[in-house]
CSV table of C-alpha atoms in Angstrom, one decimal:
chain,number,residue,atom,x,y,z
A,71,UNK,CA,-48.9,49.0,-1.5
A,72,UNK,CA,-48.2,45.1,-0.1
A,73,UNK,CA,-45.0,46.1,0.9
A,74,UNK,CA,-46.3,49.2,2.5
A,75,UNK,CA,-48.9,47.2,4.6
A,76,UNK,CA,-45.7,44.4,5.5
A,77,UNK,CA,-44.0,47.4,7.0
A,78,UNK,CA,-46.1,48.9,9.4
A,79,UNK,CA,-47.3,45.3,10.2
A,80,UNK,CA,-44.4,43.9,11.1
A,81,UNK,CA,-43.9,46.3,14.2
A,82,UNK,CA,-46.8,44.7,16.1
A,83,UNK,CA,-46.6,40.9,14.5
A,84,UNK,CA,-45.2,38.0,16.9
A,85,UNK,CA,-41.5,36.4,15.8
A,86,UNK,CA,-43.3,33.4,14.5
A,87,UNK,CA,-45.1,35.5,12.3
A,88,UNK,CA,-42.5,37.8,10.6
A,89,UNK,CA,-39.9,35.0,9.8
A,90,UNK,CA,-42.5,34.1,8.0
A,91,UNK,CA,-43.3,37.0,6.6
A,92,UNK,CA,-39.7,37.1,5.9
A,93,UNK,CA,-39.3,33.9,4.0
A,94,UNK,CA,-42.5,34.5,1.7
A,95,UNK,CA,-41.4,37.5,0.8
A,96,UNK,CA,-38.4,37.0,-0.2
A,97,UNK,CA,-38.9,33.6,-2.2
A,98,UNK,CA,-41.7,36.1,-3.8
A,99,UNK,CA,-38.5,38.6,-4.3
A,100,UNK,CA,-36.1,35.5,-6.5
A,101,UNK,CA,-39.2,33.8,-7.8
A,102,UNK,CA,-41.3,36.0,-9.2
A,103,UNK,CA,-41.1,38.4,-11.8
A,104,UNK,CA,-42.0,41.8,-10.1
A,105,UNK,CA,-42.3,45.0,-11.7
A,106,UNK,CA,-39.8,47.4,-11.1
A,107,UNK,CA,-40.7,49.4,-8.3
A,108,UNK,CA,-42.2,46.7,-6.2
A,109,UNK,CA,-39.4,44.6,-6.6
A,110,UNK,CA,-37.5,48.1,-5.2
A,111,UNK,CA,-39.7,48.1,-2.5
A,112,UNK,CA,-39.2,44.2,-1.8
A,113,UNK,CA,-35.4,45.1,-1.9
A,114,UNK,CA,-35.8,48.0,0.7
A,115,UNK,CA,-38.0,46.0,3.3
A,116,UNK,CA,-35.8,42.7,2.7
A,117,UNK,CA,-32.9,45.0,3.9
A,118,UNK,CA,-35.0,46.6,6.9
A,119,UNK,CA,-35.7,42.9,8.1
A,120,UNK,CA,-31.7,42.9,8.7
A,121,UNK,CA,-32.6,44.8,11.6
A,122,UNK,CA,-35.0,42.8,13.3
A,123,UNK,CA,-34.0,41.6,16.7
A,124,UNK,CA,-34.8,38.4,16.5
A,125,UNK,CA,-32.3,35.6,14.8
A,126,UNK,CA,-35.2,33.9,13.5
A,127,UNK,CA,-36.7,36.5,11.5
A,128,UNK,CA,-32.6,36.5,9.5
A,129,UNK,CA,-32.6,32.6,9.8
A,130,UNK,CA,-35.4,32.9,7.5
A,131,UNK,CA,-34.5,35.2,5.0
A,132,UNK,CA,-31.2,33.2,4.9
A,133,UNK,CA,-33.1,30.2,4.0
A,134,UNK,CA,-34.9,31.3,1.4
A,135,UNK,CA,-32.0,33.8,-0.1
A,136,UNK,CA,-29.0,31.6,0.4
A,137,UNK,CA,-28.9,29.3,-2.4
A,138,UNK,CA,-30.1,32.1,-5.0
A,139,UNK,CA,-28.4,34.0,-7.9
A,140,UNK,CA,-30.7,36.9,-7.5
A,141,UNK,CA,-30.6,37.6,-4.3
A,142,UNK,CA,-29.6,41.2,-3.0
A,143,UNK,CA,-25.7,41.2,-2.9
A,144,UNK,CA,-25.9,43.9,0.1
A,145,UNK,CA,-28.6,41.4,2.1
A,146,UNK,CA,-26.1,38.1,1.7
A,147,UNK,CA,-23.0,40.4,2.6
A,148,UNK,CA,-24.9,41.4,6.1
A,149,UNK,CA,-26.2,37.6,6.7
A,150,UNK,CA,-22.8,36.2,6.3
A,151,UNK,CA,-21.4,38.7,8.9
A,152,UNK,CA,-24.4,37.5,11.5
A,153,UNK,CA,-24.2,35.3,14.7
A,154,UNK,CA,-23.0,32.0,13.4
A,155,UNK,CA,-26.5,30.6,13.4
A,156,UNK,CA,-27.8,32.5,10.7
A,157,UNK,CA,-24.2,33.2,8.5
A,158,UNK,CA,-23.9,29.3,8.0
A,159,UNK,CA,-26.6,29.0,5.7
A,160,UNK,CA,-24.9,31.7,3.5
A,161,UNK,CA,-21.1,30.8,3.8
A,162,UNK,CA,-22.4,27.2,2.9
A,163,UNK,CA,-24.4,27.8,0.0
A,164,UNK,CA,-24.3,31.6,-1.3
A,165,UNK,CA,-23.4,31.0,-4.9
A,166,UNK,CA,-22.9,35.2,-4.6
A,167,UNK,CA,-20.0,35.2,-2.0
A,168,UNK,CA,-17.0,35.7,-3.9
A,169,UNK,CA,-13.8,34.5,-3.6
A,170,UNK,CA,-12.1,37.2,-1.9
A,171,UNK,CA,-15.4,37.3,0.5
A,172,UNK,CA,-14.1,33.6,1.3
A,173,UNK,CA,-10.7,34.1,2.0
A,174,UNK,CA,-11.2,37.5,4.4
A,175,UNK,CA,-13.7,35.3,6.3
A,176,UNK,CA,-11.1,32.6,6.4
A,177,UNK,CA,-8.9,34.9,7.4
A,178,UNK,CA,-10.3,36.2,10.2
A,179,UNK,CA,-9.8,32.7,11.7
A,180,UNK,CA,-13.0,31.6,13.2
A,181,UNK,CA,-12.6,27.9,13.1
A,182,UNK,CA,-16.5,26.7,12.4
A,183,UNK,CA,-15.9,29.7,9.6
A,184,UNK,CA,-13.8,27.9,7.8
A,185,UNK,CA,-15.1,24.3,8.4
A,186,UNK,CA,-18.5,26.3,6.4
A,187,UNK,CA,-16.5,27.5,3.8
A,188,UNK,CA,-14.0,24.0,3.4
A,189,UNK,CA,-17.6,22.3,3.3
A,190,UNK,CA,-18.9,24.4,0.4
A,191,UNK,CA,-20.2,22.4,-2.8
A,192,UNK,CA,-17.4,23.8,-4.9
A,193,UNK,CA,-14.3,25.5,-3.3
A,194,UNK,CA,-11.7,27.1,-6.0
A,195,UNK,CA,-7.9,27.0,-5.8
A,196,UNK,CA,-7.4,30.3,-4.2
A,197,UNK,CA,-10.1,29.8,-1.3
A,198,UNK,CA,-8.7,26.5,-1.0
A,199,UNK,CA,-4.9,27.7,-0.7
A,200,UNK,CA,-6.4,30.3,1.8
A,201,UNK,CA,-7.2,27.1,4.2
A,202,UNK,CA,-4.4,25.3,3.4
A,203,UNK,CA,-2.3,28.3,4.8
A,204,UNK,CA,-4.1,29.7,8.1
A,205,UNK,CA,-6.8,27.3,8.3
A,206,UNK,CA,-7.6,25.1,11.3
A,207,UNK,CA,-7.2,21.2,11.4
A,208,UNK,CA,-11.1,21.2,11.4
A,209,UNK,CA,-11.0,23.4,8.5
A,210,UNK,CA,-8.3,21.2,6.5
A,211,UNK,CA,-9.8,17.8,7.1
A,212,UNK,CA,-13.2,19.4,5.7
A,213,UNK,CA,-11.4,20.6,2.7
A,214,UNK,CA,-9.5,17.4,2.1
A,215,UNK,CA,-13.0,15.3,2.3
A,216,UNK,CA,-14.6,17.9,0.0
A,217,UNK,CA,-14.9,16.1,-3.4
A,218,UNK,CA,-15.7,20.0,-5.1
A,219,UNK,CA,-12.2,21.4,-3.7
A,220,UNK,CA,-9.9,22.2,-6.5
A,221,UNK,CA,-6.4,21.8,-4.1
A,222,UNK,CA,-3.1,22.3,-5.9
A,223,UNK,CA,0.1,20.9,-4.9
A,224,UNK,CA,1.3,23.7,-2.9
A,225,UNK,CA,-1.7,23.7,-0.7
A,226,UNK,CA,-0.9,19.7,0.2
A,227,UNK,CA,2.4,21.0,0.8
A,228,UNK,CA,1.8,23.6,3.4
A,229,UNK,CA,-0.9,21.4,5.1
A,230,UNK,CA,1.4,18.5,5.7
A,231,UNK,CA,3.9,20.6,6.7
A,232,UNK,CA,1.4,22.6,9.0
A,233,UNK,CA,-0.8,19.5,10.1
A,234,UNK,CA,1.4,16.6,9.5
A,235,UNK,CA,1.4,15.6,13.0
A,236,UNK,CA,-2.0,14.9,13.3
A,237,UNK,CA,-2.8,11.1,13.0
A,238,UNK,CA,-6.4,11.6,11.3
A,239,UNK,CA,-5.4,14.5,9.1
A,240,UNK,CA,-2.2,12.8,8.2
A,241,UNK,CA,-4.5,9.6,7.2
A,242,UNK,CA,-7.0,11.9,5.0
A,243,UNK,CA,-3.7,13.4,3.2
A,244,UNK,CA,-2.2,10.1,2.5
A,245,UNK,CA,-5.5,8.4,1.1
A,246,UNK,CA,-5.6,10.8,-1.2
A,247,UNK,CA,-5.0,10.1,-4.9
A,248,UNK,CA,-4.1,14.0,-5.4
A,249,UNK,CA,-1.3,14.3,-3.4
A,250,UNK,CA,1.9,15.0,-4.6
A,251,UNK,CA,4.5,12.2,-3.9
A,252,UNK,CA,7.2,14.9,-2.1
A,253,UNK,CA,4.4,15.6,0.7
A,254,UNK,CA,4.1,11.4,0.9
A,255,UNK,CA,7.3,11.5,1.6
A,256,UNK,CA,7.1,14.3,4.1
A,257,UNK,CA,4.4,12.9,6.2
A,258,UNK,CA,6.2,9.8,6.0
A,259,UNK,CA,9.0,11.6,7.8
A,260,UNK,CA,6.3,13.0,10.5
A,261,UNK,CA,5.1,10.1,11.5
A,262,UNK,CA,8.5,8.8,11.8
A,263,UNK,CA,9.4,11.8,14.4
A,264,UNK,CA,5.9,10.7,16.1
A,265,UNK,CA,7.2,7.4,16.6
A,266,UNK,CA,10.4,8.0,17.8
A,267,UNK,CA,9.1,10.6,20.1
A,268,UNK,CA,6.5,8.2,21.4
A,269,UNK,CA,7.0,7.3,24.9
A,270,UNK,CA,6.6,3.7,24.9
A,271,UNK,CA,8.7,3.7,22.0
A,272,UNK,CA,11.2,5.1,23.9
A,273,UNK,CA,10.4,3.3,27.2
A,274,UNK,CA,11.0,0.1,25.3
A,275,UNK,CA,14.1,1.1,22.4
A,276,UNK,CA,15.8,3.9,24.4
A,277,UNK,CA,16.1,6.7,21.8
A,278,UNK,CA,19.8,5.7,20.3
A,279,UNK,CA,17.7,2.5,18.9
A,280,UNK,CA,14.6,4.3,18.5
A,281,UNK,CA,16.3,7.1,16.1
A,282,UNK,CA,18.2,4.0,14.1
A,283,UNK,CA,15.0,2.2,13.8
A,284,UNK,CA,12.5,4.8,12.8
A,285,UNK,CA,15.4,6.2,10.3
A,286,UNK,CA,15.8,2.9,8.6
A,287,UNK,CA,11.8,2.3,8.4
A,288,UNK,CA,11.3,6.1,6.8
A,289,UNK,CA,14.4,4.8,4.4
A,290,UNK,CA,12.5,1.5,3.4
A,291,UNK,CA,9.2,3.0,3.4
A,292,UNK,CA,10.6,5.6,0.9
A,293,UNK,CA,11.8,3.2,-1.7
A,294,UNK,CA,8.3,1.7,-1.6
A,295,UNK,CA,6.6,5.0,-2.2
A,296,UNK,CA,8.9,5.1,-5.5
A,297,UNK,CA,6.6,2.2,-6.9
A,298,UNK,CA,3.6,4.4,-6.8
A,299,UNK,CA,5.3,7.9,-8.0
A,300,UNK,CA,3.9,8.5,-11.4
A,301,UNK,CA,7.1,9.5,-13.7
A,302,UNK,CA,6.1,12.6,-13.9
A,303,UNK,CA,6.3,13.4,-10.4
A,304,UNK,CA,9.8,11.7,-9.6
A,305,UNK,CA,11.5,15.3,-10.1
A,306,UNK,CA,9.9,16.8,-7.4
A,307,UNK,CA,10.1,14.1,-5.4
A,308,UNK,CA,14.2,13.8,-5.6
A,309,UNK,CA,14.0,17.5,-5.4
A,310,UNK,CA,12.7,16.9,-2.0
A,311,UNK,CA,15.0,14.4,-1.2
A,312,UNK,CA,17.7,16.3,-2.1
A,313,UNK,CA,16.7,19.2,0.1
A,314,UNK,CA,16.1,17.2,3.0
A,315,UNK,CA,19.4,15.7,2.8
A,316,UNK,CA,17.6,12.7,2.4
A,317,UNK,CA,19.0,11.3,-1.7
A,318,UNK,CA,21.6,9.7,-0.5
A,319,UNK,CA,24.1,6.6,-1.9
A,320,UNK,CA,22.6,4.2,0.3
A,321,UNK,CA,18.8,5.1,-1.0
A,322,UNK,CA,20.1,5.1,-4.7
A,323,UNK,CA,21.4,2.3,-4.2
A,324,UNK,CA,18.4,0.2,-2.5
A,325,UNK,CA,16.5,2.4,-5.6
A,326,UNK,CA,18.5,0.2,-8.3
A,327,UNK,CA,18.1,-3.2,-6.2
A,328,UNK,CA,14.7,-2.7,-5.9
A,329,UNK,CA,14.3,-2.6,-9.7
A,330,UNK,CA,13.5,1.1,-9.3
A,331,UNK,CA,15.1,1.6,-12.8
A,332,UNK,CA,13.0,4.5,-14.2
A,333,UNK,CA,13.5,6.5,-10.3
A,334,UNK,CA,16.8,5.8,-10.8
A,335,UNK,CA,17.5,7.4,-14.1
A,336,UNK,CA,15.4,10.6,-13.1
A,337,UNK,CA,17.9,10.7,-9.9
A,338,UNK,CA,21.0,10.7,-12.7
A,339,UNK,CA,19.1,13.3,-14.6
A,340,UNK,CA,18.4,15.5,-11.6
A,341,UNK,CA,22.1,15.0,-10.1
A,342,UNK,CA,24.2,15.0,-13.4
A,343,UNK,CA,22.9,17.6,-15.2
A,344,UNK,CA,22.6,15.1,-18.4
A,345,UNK,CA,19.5,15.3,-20.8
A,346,UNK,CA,16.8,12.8,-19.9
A,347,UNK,CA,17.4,11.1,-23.3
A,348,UNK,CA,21.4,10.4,-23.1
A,349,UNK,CA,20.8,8.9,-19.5
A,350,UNK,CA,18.0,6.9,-20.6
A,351,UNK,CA,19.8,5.8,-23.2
A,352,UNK,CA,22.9,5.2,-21.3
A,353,UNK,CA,20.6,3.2,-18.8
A,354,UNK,CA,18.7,0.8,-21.4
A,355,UNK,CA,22.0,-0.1,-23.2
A,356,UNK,CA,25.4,2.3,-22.7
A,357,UNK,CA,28.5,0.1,-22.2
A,358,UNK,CA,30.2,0.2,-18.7
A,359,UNK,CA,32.6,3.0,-19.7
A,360,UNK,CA,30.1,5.2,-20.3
A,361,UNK,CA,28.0,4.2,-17.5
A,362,UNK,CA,30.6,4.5,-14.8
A,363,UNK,CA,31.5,8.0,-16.7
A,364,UNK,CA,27.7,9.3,-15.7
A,365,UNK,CA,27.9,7.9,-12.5
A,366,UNK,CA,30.6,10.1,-11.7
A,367,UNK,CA,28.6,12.8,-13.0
A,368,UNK,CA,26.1,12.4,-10.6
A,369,UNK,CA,28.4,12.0,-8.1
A,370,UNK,CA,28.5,8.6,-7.0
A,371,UNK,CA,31.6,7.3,-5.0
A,372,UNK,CA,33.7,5.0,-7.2
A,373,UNK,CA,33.3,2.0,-4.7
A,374,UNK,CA,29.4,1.6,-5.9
A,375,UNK,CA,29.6,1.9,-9.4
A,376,UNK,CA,30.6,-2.1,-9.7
A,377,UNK,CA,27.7,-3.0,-7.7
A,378,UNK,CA,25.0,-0.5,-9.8
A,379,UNK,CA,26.5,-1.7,-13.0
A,380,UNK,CA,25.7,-5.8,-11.8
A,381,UNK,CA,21.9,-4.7,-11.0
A,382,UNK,CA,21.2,-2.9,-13.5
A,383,UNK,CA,21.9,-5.6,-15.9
A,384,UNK,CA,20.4,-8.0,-14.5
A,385,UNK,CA,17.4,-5.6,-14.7
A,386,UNK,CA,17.6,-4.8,-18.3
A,387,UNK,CA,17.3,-9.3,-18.6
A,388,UNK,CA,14.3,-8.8,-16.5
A,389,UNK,CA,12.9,-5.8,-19.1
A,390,UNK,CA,14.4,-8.0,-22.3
A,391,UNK,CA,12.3,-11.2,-21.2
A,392,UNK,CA,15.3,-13.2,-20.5
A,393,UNK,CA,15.7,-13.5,-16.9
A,394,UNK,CA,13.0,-13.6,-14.2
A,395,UNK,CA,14.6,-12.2,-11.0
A,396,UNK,CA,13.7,-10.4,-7.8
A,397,UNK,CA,15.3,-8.1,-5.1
A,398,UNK,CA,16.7,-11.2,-3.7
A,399,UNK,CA,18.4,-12.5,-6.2
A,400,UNK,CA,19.6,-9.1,-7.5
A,401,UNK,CA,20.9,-7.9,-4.1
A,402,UNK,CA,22.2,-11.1,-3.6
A,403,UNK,CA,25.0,-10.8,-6.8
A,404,UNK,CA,25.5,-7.2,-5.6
A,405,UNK,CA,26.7,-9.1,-2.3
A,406,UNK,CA,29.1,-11.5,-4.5
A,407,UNK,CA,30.0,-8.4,-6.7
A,408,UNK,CA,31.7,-6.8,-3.4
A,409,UNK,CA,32.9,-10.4,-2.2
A,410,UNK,CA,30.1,-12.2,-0.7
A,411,UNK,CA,28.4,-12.8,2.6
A,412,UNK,CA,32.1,-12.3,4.5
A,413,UNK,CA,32.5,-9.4,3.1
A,414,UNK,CA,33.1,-6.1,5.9
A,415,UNK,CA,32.2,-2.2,5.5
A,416,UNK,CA,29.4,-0.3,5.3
A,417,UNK,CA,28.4,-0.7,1.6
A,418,UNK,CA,28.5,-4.9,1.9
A,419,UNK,CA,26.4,-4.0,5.0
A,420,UNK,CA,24.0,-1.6,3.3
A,421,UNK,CA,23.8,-4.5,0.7
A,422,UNK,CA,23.3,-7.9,3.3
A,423,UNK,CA,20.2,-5.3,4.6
A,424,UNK,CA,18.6,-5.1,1.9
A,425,UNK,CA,19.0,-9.0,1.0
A,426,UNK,CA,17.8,-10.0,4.3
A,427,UNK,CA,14.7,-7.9,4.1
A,428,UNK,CA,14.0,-9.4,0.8
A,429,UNK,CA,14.4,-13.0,2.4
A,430,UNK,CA,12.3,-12.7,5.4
A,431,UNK,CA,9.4,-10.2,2.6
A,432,UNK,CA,9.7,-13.3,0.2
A,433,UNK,CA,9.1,-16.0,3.4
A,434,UNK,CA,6.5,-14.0,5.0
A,435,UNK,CA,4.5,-13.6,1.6
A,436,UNK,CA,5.2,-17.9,0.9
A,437,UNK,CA,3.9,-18.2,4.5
A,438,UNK,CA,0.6,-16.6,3.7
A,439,UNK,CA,0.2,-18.0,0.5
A,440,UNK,CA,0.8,-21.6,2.0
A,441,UNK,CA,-2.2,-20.3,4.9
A,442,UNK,CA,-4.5,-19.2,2.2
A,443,UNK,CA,-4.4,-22.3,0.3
C-alpha cells in the first residue's frame, strides 16, 4: 500500500524530494526484513526509479545500494552502465559486480572506468590481468598503488612492457616488492633507451658515446639487481637475459667478480643442462678439471675459464671464513691471472673495468665515511 502511494507520488514530487525518497527506500529495501510481497513491490518501484530523469534521484539509490550484498542484481547492473557520475559509486564498491562484469567494463576502454575498477577495495587476478593488458597508464598506476590487487607476474610483465616508458609508472613498478626481477631488469633497459634517446643526452655525448654509455650503465646496473634477486627467481631472470641476448661472457663474468656465486651457478644450470646439485657441488668444491669440463658445458670460451676458476676460489675463502676480500681485490688477481695491468684485449679490458669501478666505489664510500665522521 506504501509502495503504492510512493508511486503515484513520485510523478508530482520535486528532485530533491524523490532522491530522497529514493535512498530511504531502498536502505528500507537491504535493511529491513520485509515480507514477501512488499519487498516485491520495493524491488519493482526500486527498478522504476532507474527511469527517472534526473541523475540525482540514481545518485541516490547508488548510495544507498552500492556497498550492499542484497541489493537487486538487475538495479546494480543498470547503475553501473549510467553517466559516470552515478556508475562510480557502483564500479567502486558493488561487492555484486562480478568479475567478468569488471573486465567487459575494462574492456570497453573508458579510462576513469578503469581508474574505478583498479581503485576497488579488493581487485582479483583476472580483473587485475584485464588492466594489465588494455588498461590505461591511469588505470595501471591505480592498480599498482592498490594494496587489495592480487597482480601476478605476467601482469608486471605486460605492464612494463606496455608502460615502461613512463617515468612515474616506471617508479611505482620498481618500488614494488612484488615485482618479478626479469621486469626489473626490463625497465632497467627502458629507461636506458629513455636516456640515450634524451636530447641533452645526445646534445652533450653524441649518440656513438651515448649508446656505449647507457649500455655499460644497464650492464652494471644489472649485476646489482642480482644482489636483490631472491634464488628462486634467478631462472627467470637469466631466462630473460638469455632472450634478450643480454647473458653474455662479459656479464658472467662481472657476475663471479662481484661474488655473485649463487647467480652464477643458476647461469651454469640454465646454460649446461647439468642438475642444480652436480653444479652446486662442482662450485662449492669440484677440482679444476671438472670445473673447466662444466664451463665448457655452458659454453664458456676457453680464454675465461683461468680467470673464473681464480675468483671463484678466492670466493669459496671468503664463504670458508678464511679470507676477507672484495670486488677489488678479486678482480684485481683476475687482472694478474691474464698478466697484469699491461695486459691487451678485450677480456683484460672487461676485467681493468670492473677493477677500476671497484676503486673509485670503494674511495667514494671511504670519502663519505671520512665526511660523516
Amino acid at each position: 500500500m506504501v509502495v503504492s502511494h510512493f508511486l503515484k507520488w513520485i510523478y508530482t514530487a520535486r528532485v530533491s524530494e524523490r532522491a530522497a525518497a529514493a535512498s530511504a527506500l531502498a536502505r528500507a529495501y537491504i535493511n529491513s526484513d520485509l515480507p514477501f510481497e512488499d519487498r516485491c513491490a520495493a524491488e519493482a518501484a526500486l527498478t522504476l526509479l532507474l527511469d527517472d530523469a534526473s541523475s540525482k534521484v540514481r545518485l541516490a539509490l547508488a548510495e544507498a545500494l552500492s556497498m550492499s550484498h542484497h541489493a537487486p542484481l538487475q538495479i546494480i547492473s543498470a547503475l553501473a552502465s549510467d553517466q559516470p557520475e552515478v556508475a562510480a559509486m557502483v564500479l567502486a564498491r558493488s561487492p555484486l559486480l562480478t568479475d567478468a562484469d569488471l573486465i567487459d567494463r575494462v574492456a570497453a576502454g573508458h579510462k576513469a572506468t578503469q581508474k574505478l575498477i583498479a581503485d576497488r577495495p579488493v581487485v582479483s587476478m583476472a580483473v587485475a590481468a584485464a588492466i594489465a593488458e588494455i588498461g590505461e597508464p591511469e588505470a595501471c598506476a591505480a592498480l599498482l598503488a592498490n594494496d587489495g590487487a592480487d597482480i601476478a607476474s605476467l601482469s608486471f610483465r605486460r605492464m612494463a612492457e606496455r608502460h615502461g616508458h613512463i617515468a612515474h609508472l616506471r617508479e611505482a613498478m620498481v618500488t614494488d616488492i612484488r615485482l618479478p626481477a626479469d621486469c626489473r631488469h626490463m625497465l632497467l633497459v627502458k629507461l636506458g633507451e629513455t636516456l640515450k634517446g634524451s636530447p641533452l643526452v645526445m646534445a652533450l655525448m653524441g649518440a656513438a658515446r651515448a649508446e656505449r654509455v647507457t649500455r655499460d650503465a644497464c650492464v652494471k646496473a644489472s649485476v646489482r639487481l642480482v644482489e636483490g634477486t631472491r634464488t628462486e627467481e634467478h631462472g627467470a631472470l637469466i631466462e630473460h637475459l638469455r632472450l634478450r641476448g643480454d647473458l653474455t661472457a662479459s656479464f658472467i663474468i662481472r657476475t663471479i667478480a662481484h661474488g655473485k656465486v649463487d647467480f652464477f651457478g643458476s647461469t651454469l644450470v640454465a646454460l649446461s643442462q647439468q642438475s642444480e646439485q652436480r653444479v652446486r657441488a662442482l662450485l662449492a668444491g669440484g677440482q679444476d678439471v671438472a670445473l673447466q669440463a662444466l664451463f665448457r658445458s655452458a659454453g664458456l670460451a676457453a680464454p675465461t675459464h683461468a680467470i673464473i676458476l681464480r675468483a671463484l676460489k678466492i670466493w669459496r675463502e671468503v664463504a670458508n671464513g678464511k679470507r676477507v676480500a672484495g670486488v677489488q681485490e678479486v678482480s684485481w688477481l683476475m687482472l694478474k691471472e691474464l698478466g697484469g695491468q699491461s695486459t691487451e684485449g678485450d677480456l683484460a679490458g672487461l676485467v681493468k673495468s670492473i677493477h677500476l669501478d671497484a676503486l673509485r666505489e670503494n674511495a667514494r664510500g671511504h670519502a663519505l665515511a671520512i665526511a660523516a665522521a
